[in-house]
Short mmCIF file of C-alpha atoms in Angstrom, two decimals:
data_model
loop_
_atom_site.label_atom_id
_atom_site.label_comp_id
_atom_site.label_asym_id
_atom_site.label_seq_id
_atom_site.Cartn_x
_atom_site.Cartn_y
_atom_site.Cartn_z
CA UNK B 1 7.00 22.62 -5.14
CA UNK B 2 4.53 22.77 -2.33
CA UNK B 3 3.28 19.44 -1.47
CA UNK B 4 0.24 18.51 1.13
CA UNK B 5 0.39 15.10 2.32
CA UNK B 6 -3.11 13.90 3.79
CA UNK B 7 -2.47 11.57 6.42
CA UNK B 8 -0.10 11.13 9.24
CA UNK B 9 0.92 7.24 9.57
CA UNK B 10 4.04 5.61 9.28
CA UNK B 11 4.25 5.96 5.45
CA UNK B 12 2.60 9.20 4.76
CA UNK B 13 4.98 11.20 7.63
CA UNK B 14 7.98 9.00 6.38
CA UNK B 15 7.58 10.71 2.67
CA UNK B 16 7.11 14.23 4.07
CA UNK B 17 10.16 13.56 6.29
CA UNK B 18 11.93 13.00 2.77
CA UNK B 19 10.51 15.54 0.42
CA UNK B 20 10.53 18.43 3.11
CA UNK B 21 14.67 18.22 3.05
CA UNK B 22 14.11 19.84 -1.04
CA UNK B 23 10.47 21.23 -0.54
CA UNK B 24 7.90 22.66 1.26
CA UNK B 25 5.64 20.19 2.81
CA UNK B 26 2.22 20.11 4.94
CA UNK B 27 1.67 16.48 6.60
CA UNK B 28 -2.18 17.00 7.47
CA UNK B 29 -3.23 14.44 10.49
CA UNK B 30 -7.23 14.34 11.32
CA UNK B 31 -6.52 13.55 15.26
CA UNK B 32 -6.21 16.91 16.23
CA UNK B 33 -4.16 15.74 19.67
CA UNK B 34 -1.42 14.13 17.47
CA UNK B 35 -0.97 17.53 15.78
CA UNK B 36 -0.54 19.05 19.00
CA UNK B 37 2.11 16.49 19.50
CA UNK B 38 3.95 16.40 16.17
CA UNK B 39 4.36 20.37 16.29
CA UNK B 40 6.06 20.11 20.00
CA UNK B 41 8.22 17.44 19.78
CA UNK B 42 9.01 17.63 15.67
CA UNK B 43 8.27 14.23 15.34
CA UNK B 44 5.86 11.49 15.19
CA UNK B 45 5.76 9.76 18.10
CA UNK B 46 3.03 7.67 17.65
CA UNK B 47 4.31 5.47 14.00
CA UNK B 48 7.86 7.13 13.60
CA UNK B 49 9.79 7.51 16.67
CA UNK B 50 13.21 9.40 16.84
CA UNK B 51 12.94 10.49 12.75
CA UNK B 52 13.17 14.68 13.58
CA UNK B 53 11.00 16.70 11.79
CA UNK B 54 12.97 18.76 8.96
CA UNK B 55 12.29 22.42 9.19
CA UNK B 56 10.73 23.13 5.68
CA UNK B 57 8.11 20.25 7.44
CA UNK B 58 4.56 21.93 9.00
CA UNK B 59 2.19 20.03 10.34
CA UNK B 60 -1.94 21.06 10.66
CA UNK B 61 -4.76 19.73 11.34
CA UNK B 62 -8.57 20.09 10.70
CA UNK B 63 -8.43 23.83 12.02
CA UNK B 64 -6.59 24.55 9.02
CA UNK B 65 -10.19 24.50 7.28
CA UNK B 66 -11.51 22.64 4.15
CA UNK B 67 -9.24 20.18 2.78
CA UNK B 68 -10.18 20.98 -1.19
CA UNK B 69 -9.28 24.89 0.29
CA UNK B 70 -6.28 23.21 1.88
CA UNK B 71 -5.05 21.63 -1.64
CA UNK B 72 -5.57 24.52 -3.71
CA UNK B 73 -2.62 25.59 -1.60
CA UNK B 74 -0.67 23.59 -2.77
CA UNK B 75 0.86 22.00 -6.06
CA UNK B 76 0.56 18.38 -5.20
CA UNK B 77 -1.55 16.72 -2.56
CA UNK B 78 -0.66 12.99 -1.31
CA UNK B 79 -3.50 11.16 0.10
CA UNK B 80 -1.66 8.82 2.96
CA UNK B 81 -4.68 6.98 4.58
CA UNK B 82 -5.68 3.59 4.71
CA UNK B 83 -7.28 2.16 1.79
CA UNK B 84 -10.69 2.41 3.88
CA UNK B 85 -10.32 6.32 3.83
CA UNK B 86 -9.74 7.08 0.16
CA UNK B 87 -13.20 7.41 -1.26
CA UNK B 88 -13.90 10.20 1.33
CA UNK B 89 -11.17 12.16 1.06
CA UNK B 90 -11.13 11.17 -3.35
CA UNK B 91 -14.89 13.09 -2.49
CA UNK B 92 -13.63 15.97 -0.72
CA UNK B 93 -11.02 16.51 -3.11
CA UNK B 94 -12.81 16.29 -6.08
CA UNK B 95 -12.46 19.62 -7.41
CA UNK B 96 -8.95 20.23 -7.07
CA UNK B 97 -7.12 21.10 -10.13
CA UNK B 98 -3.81 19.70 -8.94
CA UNK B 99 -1.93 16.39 -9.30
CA UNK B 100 -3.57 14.03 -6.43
CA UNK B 101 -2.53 10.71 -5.88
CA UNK B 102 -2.52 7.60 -3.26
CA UNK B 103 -0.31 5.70 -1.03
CA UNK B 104 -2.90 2.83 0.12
CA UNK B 105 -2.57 -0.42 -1.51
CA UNK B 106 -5.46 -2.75 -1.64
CA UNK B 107 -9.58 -3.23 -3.03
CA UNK B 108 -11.78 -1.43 -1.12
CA UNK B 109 -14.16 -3.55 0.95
CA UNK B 110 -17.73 -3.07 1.15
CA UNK B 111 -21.29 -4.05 -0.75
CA UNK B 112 -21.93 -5.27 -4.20
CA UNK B 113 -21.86 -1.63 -5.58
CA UNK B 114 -18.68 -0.66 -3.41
CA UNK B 115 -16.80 -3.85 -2.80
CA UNK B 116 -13.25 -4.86 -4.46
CA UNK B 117 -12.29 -1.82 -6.49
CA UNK B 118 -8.68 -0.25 -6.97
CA UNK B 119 -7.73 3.46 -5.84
CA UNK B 120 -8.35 4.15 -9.98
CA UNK B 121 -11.83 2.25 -10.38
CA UNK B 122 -13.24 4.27 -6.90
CA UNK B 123 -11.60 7.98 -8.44
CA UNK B 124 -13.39 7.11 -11.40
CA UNK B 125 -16.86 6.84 -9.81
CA UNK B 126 -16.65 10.02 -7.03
CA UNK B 127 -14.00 12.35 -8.52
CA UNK B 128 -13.48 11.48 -12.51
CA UNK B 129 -12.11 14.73 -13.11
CA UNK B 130 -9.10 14.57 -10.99
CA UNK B 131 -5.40 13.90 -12.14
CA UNK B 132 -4.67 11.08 -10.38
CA UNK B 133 -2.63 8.23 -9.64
CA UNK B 134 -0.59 6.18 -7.16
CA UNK B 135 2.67 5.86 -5.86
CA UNK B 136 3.73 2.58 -4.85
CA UNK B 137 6.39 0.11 -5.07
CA UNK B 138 8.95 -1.92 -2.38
CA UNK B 139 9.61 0.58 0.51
CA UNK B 140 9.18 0.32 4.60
CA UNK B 141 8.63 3.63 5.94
CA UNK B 142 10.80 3.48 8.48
CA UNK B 143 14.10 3.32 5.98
CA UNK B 144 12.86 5.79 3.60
CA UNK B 145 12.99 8.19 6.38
CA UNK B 146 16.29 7.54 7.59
CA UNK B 147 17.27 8.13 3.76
CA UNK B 148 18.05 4.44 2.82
CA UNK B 149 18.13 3.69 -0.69
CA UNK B 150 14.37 3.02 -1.84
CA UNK B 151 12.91 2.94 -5.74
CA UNK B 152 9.48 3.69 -6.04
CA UNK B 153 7.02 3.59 -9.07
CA UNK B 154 4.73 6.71 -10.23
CA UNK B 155 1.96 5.24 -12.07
CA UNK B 156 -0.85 7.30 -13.49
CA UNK B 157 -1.98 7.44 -17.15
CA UNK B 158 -1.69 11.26 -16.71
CA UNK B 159 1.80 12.93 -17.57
CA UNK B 160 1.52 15.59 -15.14
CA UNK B 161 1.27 13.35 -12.53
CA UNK B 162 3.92 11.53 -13.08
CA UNK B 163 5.78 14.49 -13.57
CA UNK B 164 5.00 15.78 -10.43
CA UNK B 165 5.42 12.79 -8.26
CA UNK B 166 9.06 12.48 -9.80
CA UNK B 167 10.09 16.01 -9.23
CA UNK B 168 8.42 16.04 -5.92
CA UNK B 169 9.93 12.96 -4.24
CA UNK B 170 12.91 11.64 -6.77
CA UNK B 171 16.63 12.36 -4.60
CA UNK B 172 19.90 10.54 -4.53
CA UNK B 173 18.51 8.09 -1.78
CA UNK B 174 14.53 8.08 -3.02
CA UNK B 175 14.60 7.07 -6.88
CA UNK B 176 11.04 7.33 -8.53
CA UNK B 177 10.38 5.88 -11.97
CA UNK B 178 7.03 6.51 -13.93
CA UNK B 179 4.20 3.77 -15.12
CA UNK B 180 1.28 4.78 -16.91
CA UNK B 181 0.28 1.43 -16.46
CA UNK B 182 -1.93 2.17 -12.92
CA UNK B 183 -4.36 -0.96 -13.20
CA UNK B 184 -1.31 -3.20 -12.40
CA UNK B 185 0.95 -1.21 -10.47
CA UNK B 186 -2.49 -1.09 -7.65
CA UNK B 187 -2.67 -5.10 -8.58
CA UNK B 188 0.84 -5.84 -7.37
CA UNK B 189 0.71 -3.30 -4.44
CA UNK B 190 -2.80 -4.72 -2.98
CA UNK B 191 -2.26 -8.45 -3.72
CA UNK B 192 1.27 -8.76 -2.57
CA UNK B 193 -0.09 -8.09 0.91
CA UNK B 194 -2.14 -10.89 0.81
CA UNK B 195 0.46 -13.32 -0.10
CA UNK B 196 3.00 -11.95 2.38
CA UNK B 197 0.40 -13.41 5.07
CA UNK B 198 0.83 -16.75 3.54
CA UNK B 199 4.62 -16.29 3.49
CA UNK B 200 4.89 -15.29 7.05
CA UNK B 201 3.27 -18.02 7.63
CA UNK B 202 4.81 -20.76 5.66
CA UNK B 203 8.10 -19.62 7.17
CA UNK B 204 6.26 -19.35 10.77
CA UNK B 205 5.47 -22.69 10.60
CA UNK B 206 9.91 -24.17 10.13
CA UNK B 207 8.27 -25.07 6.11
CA UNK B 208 12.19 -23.97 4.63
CA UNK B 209 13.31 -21.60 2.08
CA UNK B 210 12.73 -24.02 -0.76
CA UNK B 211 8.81 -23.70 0.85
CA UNK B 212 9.23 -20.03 0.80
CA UNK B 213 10.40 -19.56 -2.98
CA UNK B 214 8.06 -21.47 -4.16
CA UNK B 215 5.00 -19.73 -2.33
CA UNK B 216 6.83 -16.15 -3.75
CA UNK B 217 6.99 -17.53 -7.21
CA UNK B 218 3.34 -19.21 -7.14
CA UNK B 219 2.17 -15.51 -5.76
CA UNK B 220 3.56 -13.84 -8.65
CA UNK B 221 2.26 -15.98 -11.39
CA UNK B 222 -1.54 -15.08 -9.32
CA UNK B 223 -0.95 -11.50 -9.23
CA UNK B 224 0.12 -11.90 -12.71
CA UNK B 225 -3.07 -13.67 -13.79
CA UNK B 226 -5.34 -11.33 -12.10
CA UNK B 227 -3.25 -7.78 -13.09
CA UNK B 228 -4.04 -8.81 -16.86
CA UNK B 229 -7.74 -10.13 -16.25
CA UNK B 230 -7.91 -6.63 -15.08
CA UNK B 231 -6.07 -5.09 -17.97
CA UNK B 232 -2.92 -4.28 -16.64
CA UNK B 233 0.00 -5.37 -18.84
CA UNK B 234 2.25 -8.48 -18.25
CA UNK B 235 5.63 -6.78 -17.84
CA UNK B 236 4.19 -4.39 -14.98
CA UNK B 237 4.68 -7.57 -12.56
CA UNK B 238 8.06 -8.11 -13.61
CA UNK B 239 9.15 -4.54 -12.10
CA UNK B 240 9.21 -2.62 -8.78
CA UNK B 241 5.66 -2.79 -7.70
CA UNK B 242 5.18 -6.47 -8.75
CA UNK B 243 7.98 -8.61 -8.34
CA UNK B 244 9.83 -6.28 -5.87
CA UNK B 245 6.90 -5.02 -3.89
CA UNK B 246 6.30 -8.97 -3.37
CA UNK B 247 9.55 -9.93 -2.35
CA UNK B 248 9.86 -7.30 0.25
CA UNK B 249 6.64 -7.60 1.81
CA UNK B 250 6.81 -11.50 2.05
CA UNK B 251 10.79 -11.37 3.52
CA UNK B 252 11.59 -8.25 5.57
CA UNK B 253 11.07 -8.09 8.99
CA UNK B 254 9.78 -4.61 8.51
CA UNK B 255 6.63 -6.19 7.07
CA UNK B 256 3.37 -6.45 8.71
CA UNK B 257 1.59 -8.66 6.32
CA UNK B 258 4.44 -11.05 7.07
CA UNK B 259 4.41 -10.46 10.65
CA UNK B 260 1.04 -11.57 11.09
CA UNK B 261 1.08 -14.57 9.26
CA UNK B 262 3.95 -15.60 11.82
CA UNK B 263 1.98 -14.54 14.14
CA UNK B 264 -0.93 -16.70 13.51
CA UNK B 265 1.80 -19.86 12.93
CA UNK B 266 3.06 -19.41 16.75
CA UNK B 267 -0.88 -19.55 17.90
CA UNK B 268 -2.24 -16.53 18.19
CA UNK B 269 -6.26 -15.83 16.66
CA UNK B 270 -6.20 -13.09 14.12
CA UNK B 271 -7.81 -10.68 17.07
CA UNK B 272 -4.30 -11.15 18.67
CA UNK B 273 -2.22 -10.89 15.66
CA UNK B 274 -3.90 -7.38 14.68
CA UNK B 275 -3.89 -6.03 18.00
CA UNK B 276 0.19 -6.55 18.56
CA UNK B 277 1.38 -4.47 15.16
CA UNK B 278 -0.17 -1.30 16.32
CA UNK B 279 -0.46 -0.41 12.49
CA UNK B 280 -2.80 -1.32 9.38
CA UNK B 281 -2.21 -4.81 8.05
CA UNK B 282 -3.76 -3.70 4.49
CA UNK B 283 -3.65 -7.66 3.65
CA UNK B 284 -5.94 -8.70 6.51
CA UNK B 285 -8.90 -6.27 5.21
CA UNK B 286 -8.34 -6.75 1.81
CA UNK B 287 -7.45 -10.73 1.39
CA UNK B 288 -11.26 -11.59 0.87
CA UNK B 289 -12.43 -8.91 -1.70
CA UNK B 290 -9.43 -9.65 -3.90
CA UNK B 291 -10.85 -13.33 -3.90
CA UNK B 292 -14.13 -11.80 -4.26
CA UNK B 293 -12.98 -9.75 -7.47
CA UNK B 294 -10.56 -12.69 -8.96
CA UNK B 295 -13.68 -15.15 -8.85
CA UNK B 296 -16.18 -12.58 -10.70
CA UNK B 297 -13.24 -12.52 -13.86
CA UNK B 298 -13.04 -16.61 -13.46
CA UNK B 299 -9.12 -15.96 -12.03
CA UNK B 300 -7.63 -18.85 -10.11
CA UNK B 301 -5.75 -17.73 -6.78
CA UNK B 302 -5.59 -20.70 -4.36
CA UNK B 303 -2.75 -19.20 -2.53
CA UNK B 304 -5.25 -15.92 -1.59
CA UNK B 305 -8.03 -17.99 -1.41
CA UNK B 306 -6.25 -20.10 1.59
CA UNK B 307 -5.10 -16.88 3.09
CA UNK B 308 -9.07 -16.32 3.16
CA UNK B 309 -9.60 -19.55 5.00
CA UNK B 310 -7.26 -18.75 7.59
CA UNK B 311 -8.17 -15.38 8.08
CA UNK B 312 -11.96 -16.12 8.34
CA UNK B 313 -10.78 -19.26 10.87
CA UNK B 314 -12.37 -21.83 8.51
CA UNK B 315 -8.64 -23.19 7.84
CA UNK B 316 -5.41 -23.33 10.81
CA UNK B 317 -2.63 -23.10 9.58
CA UNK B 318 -1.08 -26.37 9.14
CA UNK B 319 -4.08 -27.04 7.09
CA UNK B 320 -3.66 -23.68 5.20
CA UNK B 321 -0.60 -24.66 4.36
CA UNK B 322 -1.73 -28.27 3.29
CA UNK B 323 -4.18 -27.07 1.19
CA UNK B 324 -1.62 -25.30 -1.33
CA UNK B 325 0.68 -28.06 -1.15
CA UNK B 326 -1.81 -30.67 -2.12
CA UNK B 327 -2.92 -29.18 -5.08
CA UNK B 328 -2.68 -31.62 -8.20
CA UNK B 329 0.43 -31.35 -10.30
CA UNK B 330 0.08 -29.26 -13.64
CA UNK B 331 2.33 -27.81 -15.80
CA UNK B 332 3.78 -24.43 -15.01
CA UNK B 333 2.30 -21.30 -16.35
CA UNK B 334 -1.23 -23.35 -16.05
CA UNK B 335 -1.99 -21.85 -12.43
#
């Protein structure tokens, strides 16, 4: 299987780092400099130091021509940019008759017409003829490409997607189980981010594990609410890209969602915090459409919405914090 990957970050070179071992694999990088780079060293200095490029891996660049020529190439393109870039290269690609699907997780930001959709909703409106989906689930880049065990979801409503996203990335370290249910494996993956903010936060701020549980639990019950205003079905949440997408993002140390809500608990302004990862913190750019969209369906998410408050500097973060804790007592299940 020859796969194109669209996107040279942390994530997208850490996947071509594992497929290339079992297939033949272009990682694609606009920045025409880092190209240079990745095909002299055989590695990518700038997001993945010291992983070594396997030799099935070849790396190009926008010299290598159109990228819809590029993909028909190829039987499976991966689009690995941030969640900003997917509508233009969804556009570009629109033609392609093979399996295309995402690695972003988040809404897209923008106007009224644009603002808060899902990787699914914006294929729908610039390239409904694709087979698409998304691959998502719990996984830091940096430990799938040192082969650490990872499980991953393959959600698309399209078989051959699926298909191909399995026999493309599945291995004995890399396990990837299929979803057709996309709409809520792109809930969990976008919201978690948000709520890992408030969780680096909480636990930035000396709040306690019993603090931290309860914020994880909380989360899930708003992801939850929102994935099935959206029509995504309940036990989605309960699997890899809900429940263990969540988990990971609000507790490793690999996260950078977490990171800067600790970051913003020790001080720092949200300028700061952004500028020291070095790397796209989806949950910073996304936090306020997904309140946007959970307020057009009438969806409660006070834990997002103080995220928002902090993040736009109308909240610090000992009130942040004070806000969600001083909510009136309800019974659970009830929001």
């Amino acid at each position: 299987m020859r796969i194109l990957i669209l996107g040279a970050g942390a994530w997208g070179t850490a996947l071509a780092v594992s497929a290339a071992g079992r297939h033949p694999v272009t990682l694609w990088a606009r920045d025409a400099s880092q190209v240079a780079q990745m095909r002299q060293a055989r590695e990518n200095a700038r997001y993945l130091t010291g992983i070594g490029f396997p030799g099935y891996l070849q790396v190009e660049g926008p010299a290598a021509g159109a990228l819809d020529r590029l993909a028909a190439a190829h039987d499976l393109v991966i689009i690995a940019t941030p969640m900003a870039g997917l509508r233009g290269m969804l556009q570009a690609l629109a033609g392609v008759r093979v399996p295309v699907a995402w690695l972003c997780k988040g809404f897209e930001a923008g106007g009224p017409s644009t603002g808060g959709l899902m990787g699914h909703e914006i294929q729908a409106e610039v390239a409904p003829g694709l087979q698409a989906g998304a691959l998502s689930g719990p996984s830091f880049a940096l430990e799938v490409a040192r082969g650490q065990p990872t499980a991953l979801v393959a959600a698309s409503p399209h078989a051959a997607v699926r298909e191909a996203l399995v026999a493309a990335f599945h291995s004995p370290s890399l396990r990837v189980y299929a979803n057709d249910d996309l709409a809520g494996v792109e809930v969990g993956g976008a919201v978690k981010n948000v709520l890992a903010i408030a969780t680096g936060l909480c636990d930035g701020l000396g709040l306690g594990l019993n603090a931290r549980a309860a914020l994880i639990t909380r989360g899930l019950a708003e992801i939850s609410r929102l994935g099935l205003a959206l029509g995504a079905r309940a036990e989605t949440f309960m699997g890899l890209s809900g429940l263990g997408d969540l988990v990971l993002t609000a507790t490793g140390d690999l996260s950078r969602n977490r990171r800067v809500g600790l970051l913003l608990a020790q001080g720092q302004t949200l300028a700061q915090a952004v500028e020291s990862l070095g790397h796209v913190a989806e949950g910073v750019y996304c936090a306020r459409t997904v309140v946007q969209r959970a307020a057009s369906l009438g969806v409660d998410m006070p834990i997002a919405q103080a995220v928002v408050g902090l993040l736009d500097g109308r909240l610090q973060p000992a009130e942040a914090l004070a806000a969600l804790m001083g909510r009136e007592a309800r019974a659970e299940g009830r929001g």
